[in-house]
């Protein structure tokens, strides 16, 4: 009986996380500088590094564009050379917690920040750079309050969600043609395109769709940029304080 109850709770939590993840992109995010050029795109990749991150780097280099990679700290071991390559080739590195485990990272603000600091140190030890750009796993929607944001700012962190996404994070087997259609839809919010993609070992179809996505935005005259500490923050509406 206990096992059945635990399975039920786990299933409900999984459904909640997935639904939250799906619904987040429908929420209009806040960019602190809406006057930014709308012909700008940021290619962002979550959940690396992995063996496929290198393949994505090869594609970006082929098209002479740069990307922003939000890394999970406990996945860096064994992929240290990929992290060094990211830095060496001029891509931007962001933080995506250490464990990416929902219950752990959102158990408290202190735990969340601690995981970001742990990953920051790992990256610093490898590259000599301490990234301060972060992304909330599953997005900041319904998690980020003004107090939380102030706390993050006190640690010199800046938050970046997205306004366009591939569903590769929900289903890594989504066909490349569908990923392409998702990545090239009109963006409702003002400012540049911030495209969310993923680069862990399951995302082979993301690699297949990426060249055509890049071609689409190049043909439209977009400028490809990386997110760094000078980029205005972009996050979903803040959670109301209780």
Tab-separated table of C-alpha atoms in Angstrom:
chain	number	residue	atom	x	y	z
A	1	UNK	CA	0.000	0.000	0.000
A	2	UNK	CA	2.807	2.399	0.916
A	3	UNK	CA	4.521	1.701	-2.399
A	4	UNK	CA	1.303	2.480	-4.296
A	5	UNK	CA	0.899	5.789	-2.458
A	6	UNK	CA	4.508	6.798	-3.148
A	7	UNK	CA	4.101	5.910	-6.835
A	8	UNK	CA	0.915	7.993	-6.976
A	9	UNK	CA	2.619	10.994	-5.363
A	10	UNK	CA	5.570	10.700	-7.728
A	11	UNK	CA	3.263	10.535	-10.751
A	12	UNK	CA	1.280	13.585	-9.646
A	13	UNK	CA	4.482	15.568	-9.074
A	14	UNK	CA	5.809	14.619	-12.509
A	15	UNK	CA	2.551	15.693	-14.167
A	16	UNK	CA	2.659	18.987	-12.252
A	17	UNK	CA	6.217	19.727	-13.358
A	18	UNK	CA	5.526	18.877	-17.009
A	19	UNK	CA	2.317	20.938	-17.095
A	20	UNK	CA	4.111	23.851	-15.487
A	21	UNK	CA	6.900	23.537	-18.047
A	22	UNK	CA	4.420	23.442	-20.945
A	23	UNK	CA	2.393	26.394	-19.705
A	24	UNK	CA	5.337	28.657	-18.863
A	25	UNK	CA	6.102	29.734	-22.464
A	26	UNK	CA	2.502	31.061	-22.751
A	27	UNK	CA	3.246	33.579	-20.007
A	28	UNK	CA	4.639	36.853	-21.308
A	29	UNK	CA	8.106	37.293	-19.855
A	30	UNK	CA	9.536	40.561	-18.610
A	31	UNK	CA	12.583	42.019	-20.342
A	32	UNK	CA	14.105	44.906	-18.414
A	33	UNK	CA	14.926	46.744	-21.650
A	34	UNK	CA	12.138	46.284	-24.192
A	35	UNK	CA	13.848	48.735	-26.567
A	36	UNK	CA	16.397	46.098	-27.510
A	37	UNK	CA	16.682	45.208	-31.190
A	38	UNK	CA	13.942	42.779	-32.184
A	39	UNK	CA	16.218	41.392	-34.913
A	40	UNK	CA	18.389	39.700	-32.293
A	41	UNK	CA	18.286	36.043	-31.322
A	42	UNK	CA	19.883	34.208	-28.422
A	43	UNK	CA	20.325	30.469	-28.975
A	44	UNK	CA	20.250	28.954	-25.489
A	45	UNK	CA	20.820	25.349	-24.476
A	46	UNK	CA	19.904	23.788	-21.122
A	47	UNK	CA	20.884	20.559	-19.355
A	48	UNK	CA	24.424	20.111	-20.638
A	49	UNK	CA	27.193	19.330	-20.844
A	50	UNK	CA	26.976	15.973	-22.589
A	51	UNK	CA	28.415	14.086	-25.525
A	52	UNK	CA	25.906	15.881	-27.775
A	53	UNK	CA	27.012	19.318	-26.612
A	54	UNK	CA	30.126	18.857	-28.737
A	55	UNK	CA	27.969	18.100	-31.785
A	56	UNK	CA	25.981	21.275	-31.187
A	57	UNK	CA	29.239	23.225	-30.943
A	58	UNK	CA	30.316	21.807	-34.297
A	59	UNK	CA	27.050	23.042	-35.848
A	60	UNK	CA	27.365	26.503	-34.321
A	61	UNK	CA	30.952	26.790	-35.523
A	62	UNK	CA	29.959	25.712	-39.025
A	63	UNK	CA	27.459	28.571	-39.227
A	64	UNK	CA	29.752	30.978	-37.351
A	65	UNK	CA	27.272	31.747	-34.582
A	66	UNK	CA	27.573	31.576	-30.804
A	67	UNK	CA	25.278	30.077	-28.165
A	68	UNK	CA	24.581	30.303	-24.448
A	69	UNK	CA	24.795	27.076	-22.438
A	70	UNK	CA	23.169	26.728	-19.001
A	71	UNK	CA	25.069	23.861	-17.387
A	72	UNK	CA	24.105	21.382	-14.677
A	73	UNK	CA	26.973	21.057	-12.219
A	74	UNK	CA	26.820	17.314	-11.549
A	75	UNK	CA	27.005	16.573	-15.276
A	76	UNK	CA	30.325	18.327	-15.760
A	77	UNK	CA	32.456	15.443	-14.446
A	78	UNK	CA	33.683	13.553	-17.505
A	79	UNK	CA	32.781	16.475	-19.778
A	80	UNK	CA	35.409	18.927	-18.560
A	81	UNK	CA	36.926	19.346	-22.020
A	82	UNK	CA	33.533	20.350	-23.418
A	83	UNK	CA	33.233	23.080	-20.792
A	84	UNK	CA	36.720	24.327	-21.636
A	85	UNK	CA	35.835	24.244	-25.326
A	86	UNK	CA	32.678	26.294	-24.706
A	87	UNK	CA	34.759	29.005	-23.091
A	88	UNK	CA	37.636	28.836	-25.571
A	89	UNK	CA	35.367	29.146	-28.603
A	90	UNK	CA	33.564	32.222	-27.289
A	91	UNK	CA	30.240	30.764	-26.220
A	92	UNK	CA	28.569	31.923	-23.025
A	93	UNK	CA	28.269	29.677	-19.970
A	94	UNK	CA	25.369	29.969	-17.548
A	95	UNK	CA	24.323	28.100	-14.414
A	96	UNK	CA	21.399	25.650	-14.208
A	97	UNK	CA	21.818	24.385	-10.603
A	98	UNK	CA	23.945	21.434	-9.529
A	99	UNK	CA	21.393	18.600	-9.322
A	100	UNK	CA	18.415	19.820	-11.400
A	101	UNK	CA	16.233	17.859	-8.957
A	102	UNK	CA	12.970	19.743	-8.506
A	103	UNK	CA	12.297	18.968	-4.844
A	104	UNK	CA	15.859	19.703	-3.798
A	105	UNK	CA	16.503	22.912	-5.667
A	106	UNK	CA	13.168	24.485	-4.740
A	107	UNK	CA	13.147	23.353	-1.119
A	108	UNK	CA	14.484	26.795	-0.132
A	109	UNK	CA	16.106	29.894	-1.601
A	110	UNK	CA	19.271	28.997	0.270
A	111	UNK	CA	19.421	25.538	-1.354
A	112	UNK	CA	18.789	27.028	-4.808
A	113	UNK	CA	21.534	29.614	-4.451
A	114	UNK	CA	23.931	27.072	-2.932
A	115	UNK	CA	23.541	24.837	-5.996
A	116	UNK	CA	24.228	27.763	-8.306
A	117	UNK	CA	27.340	28.695	-6.330
A	118	UNK	CA	28.589	25.102	-6.426
A	119	UNK	CA	28.263	24.950	-10.202
A	120	UNK	CA	29.802	28.404	-10.529
A	121	UNK	CA	32.910	27.226	-8.674
A	122	UNK	CA	33.243	24.119	-10.843
A	123	UNK	CA	33.108	26.239	-13.992
A	124	UNK	CA	35.536	28.762	-12.513
A	125	UNK	CA	38.030	26.014	-11.665
A	126	UNK	CA	37.928	24.815	-15.278
A	127	UNK	CA	37.818	28.115	-17.179
A	128	UNK	CA	38.902	30.877	-14.804
A	129	UNK	CA	35.499	32.524	-15.300
A	130	UNK	CA	32.716	32.779	-12.684
A	131	UNK	CA	29.389	32.858	-14.584
A	132	UNK	CA	26.637	34.936	-13.021
A	133	UNK	CA	23.856	34.287	-15.520
A	134	UNK	CA	21.361	31.678	-14.358
A	135	UNK	CA	18.261	29.855	-15.548
A	136	UNK	CA	15.656	28.241	-13.321
A	137	UNK	CA	15.046	24.569	-14.177
A	138	UNK	CA	11.495	24.446	-15.617
A	139	UNK	CA	11.488	28.255	-15.691
A	140	UNK	CA	11.044	30.874	-12.985
A	141	UNK	CA	7.250	31.080	-13.355
A	142	UNK	CA	5.489	30.811	-9.943
A	143	UNK	CA	8.880	30.461	-8.239
A	144	UNK	CA	10.576	33.852	-8.493
A	145	UNK	CA	9.367	36.566	-6.113
A	146	UNK	CA	10.789	40.054	-5.620
A	147	UNK	CA	12.446	38.940	-2.381
A	148	UNK	CA	13.971	35.915	-4.131
A	149	UNK	CA	15.134	38.111	-7.016
A	150	UNK	CA	16.739	40.557	-4.591
A	151	UNK	CA	18.495	37.666	-2.884
A	152	UNK	CA	19.830	36.448	-6.218
A	153	UNK	CA	20.999	39.952	-7.092
A	154	UNK	CA	22.828	40.122	-3.773
A	155	UNK	CA	24.846	37.140	-5.032
A	156	UNK	CA	25.402	38.928	-8.359
A	157	UNK	CA	23.148	36.509	-10.258
A	158	UNK	CA	20.958	37.563	-13.195
A	159	UNK	CA	17.929	35.551	-14.355
A	160	UNK	CA	17.084	34.540	-17.918
A	161	UNK	CA	13.962	32.683	-18.991
A	162	UNK	CA	12.838	32.457	-22.621
A	163	UNK	CA	10.091	33.580	-25.011
A	164	UNK	CA	10.326	30.775	-27.563
A	165	UNK	CA	11.096	27.112	-27.068
A	166	UNK	CA	11.500	23.701	-28.628
A	167	UNK	CA	9.556	20.900	-26.947
A	168	UNK	CA	12.723	18.777	-26.859
A	169	UNK	CA	12.815	19.257	-23.090
A	170	UNK	CA	9.396	17.634	-22.771
A	171	UNK	CA	9.895	14.897	-25.348
A	172	UNK	CA	13.376	14.288	-26.724
A	173	UNK	CA	11.824	12.206	-29.529
A	174	UNK	CA	9.876	15.126	-30.978
A	175	UNK	CA	10.547	14.967	-34.757
A	176	UNK	CA	13.056	17.499	-36.123
A	177	UNK	CA	10.473	19.077	-38.444
A	178	UNK	CA	8.233	19.849	-35.454
A	179	UNK	CA	11.138	21.247	-33.443
A	180	UNK	CA	11.930	23.511	-36.393
A	181	UNK	CA	8.339	24.780	-36.573
A	182	UNK	CA	8.330	25.485	-32.836
A	183	UNK	CA	11.631	27.353	-33.007
A	184	UNK	CA	10.557	29.598	-35.882
A	185	UNK	CA	7.120	30.702	-34.661
A	186	UNK	CA	6.476	34.441	-34.227
A	187	UNK	CA	7.342	35.686	-30.745
A	188	UNK	CA	4.575	37.560	-28.938
A	189	UNK	CA	6.742	39.430	-26.439
A	190	UNK	CA	8.764	42.539	-27.262
A	191	UNK	CA	12.493	42.538	-27.748
A	192	UNK	CA	14.845	39.816	-28.984
A	193	UNK	CA	14.145	36.115	-29.415
A	194	UNK	CA	15.433	33.962	-26.556
A	195	UNK	CA	15.129	30.407	-27.839
A	196	UNK	CA	15.203	27.525	-25.360
A	197	UNK	CA	16.708	24.226	-26.519
A	198	UNK	CA	18.422	21.316	-24.767
A	199	UNK	CA	21.755	19.563	-25.167
A	200	UNK	CA	21.943	16.517	-22.955
A	201	UNK	CA	22.707	13.065	-24.372
A	202	UNK	CA	19.078	12.382	-25.436
A	203	UNK	CA	18.647	15.347	-27.756
A	204	UNK	CA	19.766	13.974	-31.094
A	205	UNK	CA	16.750	15.465	-32.873
A	206	UNK	CA	17.693	18.904	-31.570
A	207	UNK	CA	20.998	18.549	-33.396
A	208	UNK	CA	19.125	17.582	-36.564
A	209	UNK	CA	16.779	20.574	-36.385
A	210	UNK	CA	19.352	23.175	-35.373
A	211	UNK	CA	20.991	23.836	-38.783
A	212	UNK	CA	17.651	24.695	-40.386
A	213	UNK	CA	16.708	26.902	-37.431
A	214	UNK	CA	19.947	28.845	-37.804
A	215	UNK	CA	19.410	29.192	-41.562
A	216	UNK	CA	15.889	30.515	-40.974
A	217	UNK	CA	17.047	33.322	-38.696
A	218	UNK	CA	20.053	34.143	-40.839
A	219	UNK	CA	17.789	34.498	-43.880
A	220	UNK	CA	15.545	36.809	-41.837
A	221	UNK	CA	18.517	39.038	-41.042
A	222	UNK	CA	18.789	38.261	-37.340
A	223	UNK	CA	21.946	38.943	-35.362
A	224	UNK	CA	23.072	36.068	-33.131
A	225	UNK	CA	24.262	37.088	-29.674
A	226	UNK	CA	25.202	35.412	-26.405
A	227	UNK	CA	23.745	36.192	-23.009
A	228	UNK	CA	26.306	37.693	-20.638
A	229	UNK	CA	26.325	39.980	-17.609
A	230	UNK	CA	25.506	42.992	-19.830
A	231	UNK	CA	22.330	41.441	-21.245
A	232	UNK	CA	19.113	42.833	-19.697
A	233	UNK	CA	17.397	40.240	-17.522
A	234	UNK	CA	14.415	38.390	-18.946
A	235	UNK	CA	12.100	36.544	-16.596
A	236	UNK	CA	8.466	35.565	-16.191
A	237	UNK	CA	6.152	37.730	-14.038
A	238	UNK	CA	7.175	37.682	-10.399
A	239	UNK	CA	5.228	35.604	-7.903
A	240	UNK	CA	3.126	37.720	-5.576
A	241	UNK	CA	4.306	37.820	-1.967
A	242	UNK	CA	2.066	36.293	0.676
